Amino acid sequence: MELLNAFIAIANPVPLFFITLGVFLGIVVGAIPGLGGAMLIALLLPVTFYMDSLLALMLLVSIYVGSVSGGLITAIMLKMPGTPSAVMTVMDGYPMTLQGRAGRALSLGIMASFFGGVISWLFLALLAPPLADFALKFGPYELFTLVLMALVLIATISGKEVIKGLLVALFGMSVAMVGTDFTSGETRFYFEIDELAAGFQLLPVLLGVFVISQIIDDVVNGEKQVAQYNGLLNEFLPKISDLSKHGVNTIRSSFIGTWIGILPGVGSSIAAIVAYSTARSISKTPETFGTGEEAGIVAAESSNNASVNGALIPLITLGIPGSVIDSILIGALVIHDLQPGPLLFQNSPEIAYGVIAAALVANLLMVVVMFLGVRPIAKIAGIPKGYLYPAIIVCCVIGIYSLSNNLFDVWVMVGFGILGYFFRKGGYPVGPFVLGYILAPLAEKELRTGLMLYDGSLAPLFTRPISLFFIVLTFILVLWPLIYKWKAGAK
Amino acid sequence: MNRVNTVSVSDFLCVLLFMATGGLILLGSMSLPGPEYDPLGPAGVPQYIAYIMLFLSSLKLISLIRSMKRFSLSQNVEARKRGQYAIAIVFFISFFIYLLLLNIGGFSFSMVTFAFLVLSGFSLMNFNVSKLPLIVAVSVVLSFGLTYIFADILNVVLPD
């Protein structure tokens, strides 16, 4: 019933405008290599501060949906995946373009993205409310082990070296320790700098590591100029026969994408890789993959879009971000004084169901915007960053300054931008840093509450079934890839 | 002249940062009161984080030192890279001057922003004089347009 009300609320010009705007902007930044949804969402956070909470979240979720879809445009037309999640789309998309079938490749990619989004949305709509109800039964140790699982998983999976992921996550947790301790009220680690007494604010940190560091990286290394595509777009309209031809592949890849999206830190690019590999291994003609095989595009695009809604499930129900963009969305909830997690359904059902409904509407609008705007969007992707980056910096400065009328936060943003740049150069993934920074206060609070509740004993971590389940699951998820690698090496 | 390669330098700097952060947390936690409301107290969790961070960063430092490859720094830096560094230097100097001017105050936000947009845009477009008119036009629209949108329409306080 609440979901129906959410759809009714969306069926008005203002929400539809913001969702369309979000989808369009998301597709554009998704199509531009080097930018991406995380950067745009972080950049727009200060702007949404002045917006109605529901509209703001609808806008941000729509950008998320659009950005994952937009990557396929430049991946297919120009062999440049706009986002990492479109990396597998290049494999067969660009060969199809070389064969003069760019229109067909785009059409398949768009429709696969759409069906991937819709199938995973069904999981989101069906699983989220009961899961949130169930999560309300969680005690402090259950929540602590859940947060720990998310942190360990993202730290160990997201980088090439486990130790780097762990170190950067711990650094993020350290940054979160600065400021007032919630239990004792003591001000910690501010080293007599008054501006730090309240801790590092969320937005300067996010804009620093996502936006400023990306700009520094591109300026130092030189931008990769996006070329223009001037070929024809034949066979651009989807065919009914595609449903029977690619239906099974779409459903299977969407399941894979949804499941991988639910896992913290794994992300849409891994979803695309796994779904693509599965499609190739199941195919009767695996040798055609990489030469313009339609099934390759379908697998990659349905799975990466499915991962978006998959990742929204733990975000909305448990307050645990499934990806870097989700961690920024958690920041958006916090900025709007909304409590991420199971209480969101109880305290602000209009927001929880509004986000779920917006995810589906954004998927529908994505198809419309993509079919109508592929060519102009591909042209926008070619705008030199010399015009974009200075403007983005000015927007960041205005956005950060306007939050507290204090330039200290602007310098903090620059500082974290420089840090983020060195993380990138040193091969330290920024995802675990952000998750560590966002989840550390929750982990600390739940651990200390649990210790107070159980007279300082940690034994309930192992005797309570749910927390034990999360501990065992953490070990399995961390060890499984290692065992898989070891087995593959032994073969 | 011997140098480690640039990736290792960044890696090395990050490890030093992690070690310094761990040290700072331990130093800062010394001045915090002991446990009062809960068994860990305000210093407990940060100290555990610091210990793990110091342990892991020490391991990483050792592996970095052991794998550090030395080679002669080439004097023939590619022309393209030299040009890119010049662009980056001008861009970052203009950015820091922009922030410093905002920090000092007393300047019009629109004018300072306009100057920053022109200088940084010009550098990012490879100092291509033929593109300067367009850069100036875009900068005028952006600097005064953004000021108008944020200050006059959204009533956002801007630095001046």
Tab-separated table of N, CA and C in Angstrom, chain A residues 261-389:
chain	number	residue	atom	x	y	z
A	261	GLY	N	25.270	-7.182	-6.156
A	261	GLY	CA	24.988	-5.832	-5.655
A	261	GLY	C	24.708	-5.816	-4.168
A	262	ILE	N	24.068	-6.876	-3.677
A	262	ILE	CA	23.741	-6.944	-2.242
A	262	ILE	C	25.019	-7.031	-1.406
A	263	LEU	N	26.027	-7.719	-1.932
A	263	LEU	CA	27.274	-7.879	-1.170
A	263	LEU	C	28.001	-6.547	-1.055
A	264	PRO	N	28.377	-6.161	0.145
A	264	PRO	CA	29.042	-4.862	0.299
A	264	PRO	C	30.379	-4.810	-0.439
A	265	GLY	N	30.547	-3.747	-1.191
A	265	GLY	CA	31.851	-3.465	-1.763
A	265	GLY	C	32.179	-4.147	-3.067
A	266	VAL	N	31.354	-5.081	-3.529
A	266	VAL	CA	31.735	-5.822	-4.731
A	266	VAL	C	31.467	-4.980	-5.979
A	267	GLY	N	30.290	-4.417	-6.102
A	267	GLY	CA	30.052	-3.406	-7.128
A	267	GLY	C	29.643	-3.933	-8.488
A	268	SER	N	29.209	-2.961	-9.339
A	268	SER	CA	28.614	-3.313	-10.623
A	268	SER	C	29.630	-3.826	-11.640
A	269	SER	N	30.898	-3.398	-11.533
A	269	SER	CA	31.864	-3.884	-12.519
A	269	SER	C	32.125	-5.376	-12.327
A	270	ILE	N	32.194	-5.828	-11.063
A	270	ILE	CA	32.394	-7.258	-10.793
A	270	ILE	C	31.149	-8.025	-11.263
A	271	ALA	N	29.966	-7.429	-11.044
A	271	ALA	CA	28.721	-8.066	-11.486
A	271	ALA	C	28.776	-8.307	-12.996
A	272	ALA	N	29.229	-7.300	-13.737
A	272	ALA	CA	29.309	-7.426	-15.194
A	272	ALA	C	30.316	-8.501	-15.595
A	273	ILE	N	31.437	-8.535	-14.905
A	273	ILE	CA	32.481	-9.524	-15.244
A	273	ILE	C	31.970	-10.944	-14.985
A	274	VAL	N	31.342	-11.146	-13.815
A	274	VAL	CA	30.855	-12.489	-13.455
A	274	VAL	C	29.746	-12.926	-14.421
A	275	ALA	N	28.800	-12.025	-14.704
A	275	ALA	CA	27.685	-12.378	-15.592
A	275	ALA	C	28.193	-12.664	-17.002
A	276	TYR	N	29.146	-11.859	-17.466
A	276	TYR	CA	29.716	-12.056	-18.808
A	276	TYR	C	30.430	-13.413	-18.879
A	277	SER	N	31.243	-13.699	-17.852
A	277	SER	CA	31.985	-14.972	-17.829
A	277	SER	C	31.014	-16.140	-17.794
A	278	THR	N	29.939	-16.004	-17.008
A	278	THR	CA	28.948	-17.079	-16.917
A	278	THR	C	28.279	-17.290	-18.270
A	279	ALA	N	27.885	-16.183	-18.912
A	279	ALA	CA	27.219	-16.291	-20.212
A	279	ALA	C	28.140	-16.967	-21.230
A	280	ARG	N	29.405	-16.628	-21.193
A	280	ARG	CA	30.355	-17.213	-22.140
A	280	ARG	C	30.566	-18.699	-21.867
A	281	SER	N	30.674	-19.048	-20.568
A	281	SER	CA	30.936	-20.460	-20.249
A	281	SER	C	29.714	-21.336	-20.549
A	282	ILE	N	28.520	-20.751	-20.469
A	282	ILE	CA	27.309	-21.539	-20.744
A	282	ILE	C	27.032	-21.610	-22.258
A	283	SER	N	27.501	-20.596	-22.989
A	283	SER	CA	27.182	-20.501	-24.410
A	283	SER	C	27.702	-21.709	-25.210
A	284	LYS	N	26.922	-22.050	-26.270
A	284	LYS	CA	27.364	-23.140	-27.160
A	284	LYS	C	28.479	-22.655	-28.089
A	285	THR	N	28.575	-21.324	-28.210
A	285	THR	CA	29.625	-20.772	-29.085
A	285	THR	C	30.461	-19.747	-28.305
A	286	PRO	N	31.199	-20.218	-27.308
A	286	PRO	CA	31.954	-19.249	-26.482
A	286	PRO	C	33.013	-18.494	-27.279
A	287	GLU	N	33.453	-19.084	-28.385
A	287	GLU	CA	34.502	-18.423	-29.179
A	287	GLU	C	34.020	-17.129	-29.840
A	288	THR	N	32.685	-16.953	-29.915
A	288	THR	CA	32.166	-15.718	-30.540
A	288	THR	C	32.196	-14.531	-29.578
A	289	PHE	N	32.369	-14.821	-28.278
A	289	PHE	CA	32.420	-13.720	-27.303
A	289	PHE	C	33.704	-12.916	-27.518
A	290	GLY	N	33.531	-11.610	-27.550
A	290	GLY	CA	34.679	-10.743	-27.805
A	290	GLY	C	34.797	-10.362	-29.271
A	291	THR	N	33.883	-10.901	-30.085
A	291	THR	CA	33.942	-10.578	-31.516
A	291	THR	C	32.652	-9.892	-31.991
A	292	GLY	N	31.813	-9.487	-31.019
A	292	GLY	CA	30.548	-8.849	-31.390
A	292	GLY	C	29.360	-9.748	-31.095
A	293	GLU	N	29.462	-10.511	-30.012
A	293	GLU	CA	28.389	-11.432	-29.612
A	293	GLU	C	27.321	-10.648	-28.830
A	294	GLU	N	26.092	-10.755	-29.296
A	294	GLU	CA	25.003	-9.998	-28.649
A	294	GLU	C	24.818	-10.401	-27.184
A	295	ALA	N	24.957	-11.724	-26.927
A	295	ALA	CA	24.745	-12.211	-25.559
A	295	ALA	C	25.730	-11.578	-24.565
A	296	GLY	N	26.913	-11.208	-25.040
A	296	GLY	CA	27.909	-10.578	-24.162
A	296	GLY	C	27.430	-9.226	-23.668
A	297	ILE	N	26.853	-8.444	-24.587
A	297	ILE	CA	26.335	-7.121	-24.211
A	297	ILE	C	25.154	-7.282	-23.249
A	298	VAL	N	24.283	-8.228	-23.561
A	298	VAL	CA	23.097	-8.446	-22.724
A	298	VAL	C	23.516	-8.830	-21.304
A	299	ALA	N	24.464	-9.758	-21.192
A	299	ALA	CA	24.913	-10.212	-19.866
A	299	ALA	C	25.519	-9.058	-19.078
A	300	ALA	N	26.423	-8.321	-19.734
A	300	ALA	CA	27.134	-7.240	-19.032
A	300	ALA	C	26.165	-6.143	-18.582
A	301	GLU	N	25.282	-5.729	-19.480
A	301	GLU	CA	24.423	-4.587	-19.160
A	301	GLU	C	23.276	-4.929	-18.206
A	302	SER	N	22.704	-6.141	-18.349
A	302	SER	CA	21.611	-6.479	-17.418
A	302	SER	C	22.164	-6.654	-16.007
A	303	SER	N	23.374	-7.217	-15.896
A	303	SER	CA	23.918	-7.454	-14.548
A	303	SER	C	24.358	-6.161	-13.878
A	304	ASN	N	25.006	-5.271	-14.641
A	304	ASN	CA	25.481	-4.060	-13.945
A	304	ASN	C	24.323	-3.167	-13.497
A	305	ASN	N	23.250	-3.138	-14.295
A	305	ASN	CA	22.094	-2.361	-13.844
A	305	ASN	C	21.353	-3.046	-12.692
A	306	ALA	N	21.335	-4.382	-12.729
A	306	ALA	CA	20.683	-5.114	-11.639
A	306	ALA	C	21.402	-4.878	-10.317
A	307	SER	N	22.706	-4.690	-10.396
A	307	SER	CA	23.476	-4.509	-9.155
A	307	SER	C	23.087	-3.217	-8.426
A	308	VAL	N	22.563	-2.235	-9.183
A	308	VAL	CA	22.173	-0.962	-8.547
A	308	VAL	C	21.066	-1.201	-7.529
A	309	ASN	N	19.991	-1.873	-7.984
A	309	ASN	CA	18.886	-2.130	-7.057
A	309	ASN	C	19.278	-3.151	-6.000
A	310	GLY	N	20.155	-4.090	-6.382
A	310	GLY	CA	20.656	-5.049	-5.396
A	310	GLY	C	21.360	-4.331	-4.261
A	311	ALA	N	22.184	-3.342	-4.626
A	311	ALA	CA	22.939	-2.600	-3.607
A	311	ALA	C	22.031	-1.721	-2.753
A	312	LEU	N	20.872	-1.338	-3.317
A	312	LEU	CA	19.945	-0.510	-2.533
A	312	LEU	C	19.271	-1.317	-1.413
A	313	ILE	N	19.250	-2.658	-1.551
A	313	ILE	CA	18.577	-3.479	-0.531
A	313	ILE	C	19.254	-3.336	0.845
A	314	PRO	N	20.581	-3.622	0.976
A	314	PRO	CA	21.189	-3.422	2.304
A	314	PRO	C	21.235	-1.958	2.733
A	315	LEU	N	21.286	-1.058	1.743
A	315	LEU	CA	21.331	0.379	2.082
A	315	LEU	C	20.050	0.803	2.787
A	316	ILE	N	18.908	0.448	2.199
A	316	ILE	CA	17.638	0.906	2.759
A	316	ILE	C	17.258	0.107	4.007
A	317	THR	N	17.521	-1.198	3.973
A	317	THR	CA	17.021	-2.024	5.074
A	317	THR	C	17.953	-2.054	6.277
A	318	LEU	N	19.268	-2.001	6.021
A	318	LEU	CA	20.220	-2.171	7.126
A	318	LEU	C	21.105	-0.954	7.353
A	319	GLY	N	21.084	-0.011	6.424
A	319	GLY	CA	21.983	1.139	6.545
A	319	GLY	C	23.408	0.778	6.198
A	320	ILE	N	23.582	-0.351	5.477
A	320	ILE	CA	24.923	-0.801	5.079
A	320	ILE	C	25.075	-0.551	3.579
A	321	PRO	N	26.036	0.289	3.186
A	321	PRO	CA	26.184	0.577	1.762
A	321	PRO	C	26.786	-0.602	0.997
A	322	GLY	N	26.191	-0.905	-0.153
A	322	GLY	CA	26.704	-2.008	-0.959
A	322	GLY	C	27.804	-1.565	-1.908
A	323	SER	N	27.905	-0.257	-2.142
A	323	SER	CA	28.940	0.240	-3.061
A	323	SER	C	29.340	1.641	-2.622
A	324	VAL	N	30.311	2.195	-3.353
A	324	VAL	CA	30.791	3.542	-3.007
A	324	VAL	C	29.652	4.561	-3.157
A	325	ILE	N	28.890	4.441	-4.245
A	325	ILE	CA	27.786	5.394	-4.442
A	325	ILE	C	26.775	5.259	-3.308
A	326	ASP	N	26.551	4.020	-2.865
A	326	ASP	CA	25.610	3.825	-1.756
A	326	ASP	C	26.097	4.511	-0.488
A	327	SER	N	27.412	4.509	-0.291
A	327	SER	CA	27.926	5.173	0.915
A	327	SER	C	27.678	6.681	0.828
A	328	ILE	N	27.719	7.228	-0.399
A	328	ILE	CA	27.416	8.657	-0.544
A	328	ILE	C	25.917	8.879	-0.314
A	329	LEU	N	25.099	7.915	-0.760
A	329	LEU	CA	23.660	8.034	-0.525
A	329	LEU	C	23.345	7.988	0.974
A	330	ILE	N	24.122	7.193	1.715
A	330	ILE	CA	23.955	7.191	3.174
A	330	ILE	C	24.243	8.588	3.711
A	331	GLY	N	25.303	9.205	3.141
A	331	GLY	CA	25.621	10.579	3.522
A	331	GLY	C	24.446	11.509	3.243
A	332	ALA	N	23.778	11.291	2.110
A	332	ALA	CA	22.613	12.131	1.759
A	332	ALA	C	21.506	11.948	2.783
A	333	LEU	N	21.277	10.714	3.221
A	333	LEU	CA	20.252	10.475	4.244
A	333	LEU	C	20.607	11.205	5.536
A	334	VAL	N	21.888	11.111	5.913
A	334	VAL	CA	22.340	11.744	7.161
A	334	VAL	C	22.167	13.259	7.080
A	335	ILE	N	22.536	13.817	5.923
A	335	ILE	CA	22.422	15.272	5.743
A	335	ILE	C	20.969	15.723	5.925
A	336	HIS	N	20.050	14.870	5.505
A	336	HIS	CA	18.626	15.216	5.622
A	336	HIS	C	18.015	14.715	6.933
A	337	ASP	N	18.888	14.452	7.906
A	337	ASP	CA	18.435	14.020	9.238
A	337	ASP	C	17.590	12.755	9.194
A	338	LEU	N	17.893	11.878	8.272
A	338	LEU	CA	17.174	10.606	8.181
A	338	LEU	C	18.111	9.498	8.645
A	339	GLN	N	17.556	8.552	9.386
A	339	GLN	CA	18.409	7.501	9.924
A	339	GLN	C	18.438	6.319	8.960
A	340	PRO	N	19.607	6.068	8.330
A	340	PRO	CA	19.666	4.925	7.428
A	340	PRO	C	19.487	3.630	8.217
A	341	GLY	N	18.877	2.651	7.610
A	341	GLY	CA	18.687	1.373	8.294
A	341	GLY	C	17.229	1.033	8.478
A	342	PRO	N	16.948	-0.017	9.262
A	342	PRO	CA	15.575	-0.514	9.374
A	342	PRO	C	14.578	0.516	9.892
A	343	LEU	N	15.066	1.455	10.704
A	343	LEU	CA	14.144	2.453	11.258
A	343	LEU	C	13.610	3.417	10.195
A	344	LEU	N	14.288	3.433	9.048
A	344	LEU	CA	13.829	4.315	7.968
A	344	LEU	C	12.412	3.933	7.542
A	345	PHE	N	12.143	2.624	7.489
A	345	PHE	CA	10.799	2.173	7.111
A	345	PHE	C	9.767	2.541	8.181
A	346	GLN	N	10.223	2.561	9.431
A	346	GLN	CA	9.299	2.835	10.528
A	346	GLN	C	9.069	4.346	10.688
A	347	ASN	N	10.183	5.101	10.678
A	347	ASN	CA	10.083	6.536	10.959
A	347	ASN	C	9.744	7.376	9.728
A	348	SER	N	10.267	6.976	8.577
A	348	SER	CA	10.026	7.763	7.357
A	348	SER	C	9.658	6.827	6.209
A	349	PRO	N	8.499	6.152	6.302
A	349	PRO	CA	8.153	5.192	5.234
A	349	PRO	C	8.030	5.849	3.869
A	350	GLU	N	7.630	7.138	3.856
A	350	GLU	CA	7.462	7.809	2.562
A	350	GLU	C	8.808	7.941	1.844
A	351	ILE	N	9.883	8.068	2.648
A	351	ILE	CA	11.214	8.155	2.040
A	351	ILE	C	11.647	6.775	1.531
A	352	ALA	N	11.511	5.765	2.398
A	352	ALA	CA	11.958	4.417	2.029
A	352	ALA	C	11.231	3.931	0.773
A	353	TYR	N	9.900	4.043	0.793
A	353	TYR	CA	9.136	3.563	-0.371
A	353	TYR	C	9.291	4.507	-1.560
A	354	GLY	N	9.498	5.778	-1.272
A	354	GLY	CA	9.722	6.748	-2.353
A	354	GLY	C	10.986	6.422	-3.128
A	355	VAL	N	12.036	6.034	-2.396
A	355	VAL	CA	13.297	5.668	-3.054
A	355	VAL	C	13.099	4.410	-3.903
A	356	ILE	N	12.360	3.442	-3.347
A	356	ILE	CA	12.115	2.192	-4.089
A	356	ILE	C	11.326	2.487	-5.372
A	357	ALA	N	10.283	3.294	-5.238
A	357	ALA	CA	9.471	3.621	-6.414
A	357	ALA	C	10.293	4.416	-7.431
A	358	ALA	N	11.103	5.339	-6.935
A	358	ALA	CA	11.917	6.163	-7.846
A	358	ALA	C	12.902	5.305	-8.636
A	359	ALA	N	13.394	4.237	-8.008
A	359	ALA	CA	14.352	3.363	-8.702
A	359	ALA	C	13.709	2.741	-9.939
A	360	LEU	N	12.441	2.363	-9.842
A	360	LEU	CA	11.762	1.759	-10.995
A	360	LEU	C	11.449	2.811	-12.056
A	361	VAL	N	10.929	3.946	-11.601
A	361	VAL	CA	10.578	5.010	-12.555
A	361	VAL	C	11.838	5.500	-13.283
A	362	ALA	N	12.934	5.583	-12.537
A	362	ALA	CA	14.204	6.008	-13.155
A	362	ALA	C	14.619	5.015	-14.235
A	363	ASN	N	14.396	3.725	-13.985
A	363	ASN	CA	14.723	2.712	-14.993
A	363	ASN	C	13.887	2.893	-16.253
A	364	LEU	N	12.602	3.176	-16.055
A	364	LEU	CA	11.716	3.382	-17.206
A	364	LEU	C	12.153	4.617	-18.002
A	365	LEU	N	12.428	5.700	-17.272
A	365	LEU	CA	12.815	6.946	-17.941
A	365	LEU	C	14.187	6.820	-18.596
A	366	MET	N	15.025	5.965	-18.007
A	366	MET	CA	16.351	5.741	-18.592
A	366	MET	C	16.227	5.257	-20.039
A	367	VAL	N	15.285	4.342	-20.256
A	367	VAL	CA	15.091	3.805	-21.605
A	367	VAL	C	14.691	4.926	-22.557
A	368	VAL	N	13.752	5.767	-22.112
A	368	VAL	CA	13.270	6.863	-22.963
A	368	VAL	C	14.416	7.821	-23.284
A	369	VAL	N	15.127	8.243	-22.229
A	369	VAL	CA	16.211	9.225	-22.423
A	369	VAL	C	17.300	8.630	-23.317
A	370	MET	N	17.613	7.375	-23.107
A	370	MET	CA	18.682	6.744	-23.894
A	370	MET	C	18.288	6.642	-25.366
A	371	PHE	N	17.061	6.186	-25.637
A	371	PHE	CA	16.672	6.031	-27.036
A	371	PHE	C	16.558	7.379	-27.749
A	372	LEU	N	16.123	8.387	-26.996
A	372	LEU	CA	15.964	9.702	-27.629
A	372	LEU	C	17.286	10.461	-27.735
A	373	GLY	N	18.176	10.194	-26.762
A	373	GLY	CA	19.324	11.103	-26.658
A	373	GLY	C	20.694	10.504	-26.829
A	374	VAL	N	20.797	9.297	-27.371
A	374	VAL	CA	22.118	8.674	-27.462
A	374	VAL	C	23.126	9.558	-28.194
A	375	ARG	N	22.727	10.040	-29.357
A	375	ARG	CA	23.695	10.799	-30.167
A	375	ARG	C	24.104	12.127	-29.507
A	376	PRO	N	23.126	12.960	-29.049
A	376	PRO	CA	23.563	14.190	-28.369
A	376	PRO	C	24.363	13.925	-27.099
A	377	ILE	N	23.987	12.848	-26.366
A	377	ILE	CA	24.733	12.551	-25.137
A	377	ILE	C	26.176	12.167	-25.481
A	378	ALA	N	26.340	11.406	-26.552
A	378	ALA	CA	27.700	11.042	-26.981
A	378	ALA	C	28.490	12.295	-27.350
A	379	LYS	N	27.800	13.292	-27.891
A	379	LYS	CA	28.490	14.551	-28.235
A	379	LYS	C	28.882	15.319	-26.969
A	380	ILE	N	27.962	15.336	-25.980
A	380	ILE	CA	28.265	16.033	-24.720
A	380	ILE	C	29.502	15.411	-24.065
A	381	ALA	N	29.612	14.078	-24.205
A	381	ALA	CA	30.757	13.379	-23.594
A	381	ALA	C	32.080	13.891	-24.149
A	382	GLY	N	32.017	14.536	-25.320
A	382	GLY	CA	33.244	15.037	-25.927
A	382	GLY	C	33.624	16.447	-25.500
A	383	ILE	N	32.852	17.057	-24.607
A	383	ILE	CA	33.194	18.414	-24.134
A	383	ILE	C	34.533	18.358	-23.396
A	384	PRO	N	35.487	19.213	-23.777
A	384	PRO	CA	36.785	19.174	-23.101
A	384	PRO	C	36.646	19.471	-21.606
A	385	LYS	N	37.425	18.744	-20.826
A	385	LYS	CA	37.332	18.927	-19.374
A	385	LYS	C	37.935	20.262	-18.931
A	386	GLY	N	38.619	20.920	-19.851
A	386	GLY	CA	39.135	22.247	-19.544
A	386	GLY	C	38.013	23.222	-19.214
A	387	TYR	N	36.835	22.986	-19.787
A	387	TYR	CA	35.676	23.821	-19.458
A	387	TYR	C	34.962	23.297	-18.212
A	388	LEU	N	34.989	21.967	-18.059
A	388	LEU	CA	34.212	21.362	-16.975
A	388	LEU	C	34.875	21.502	-15.602
A	389	TYR	N	36.169	21.165	-15.536
A	389	TYR	CA	36.809	21.055	-14.223
A	389	TYR	C	36.840	22.355	-13.413
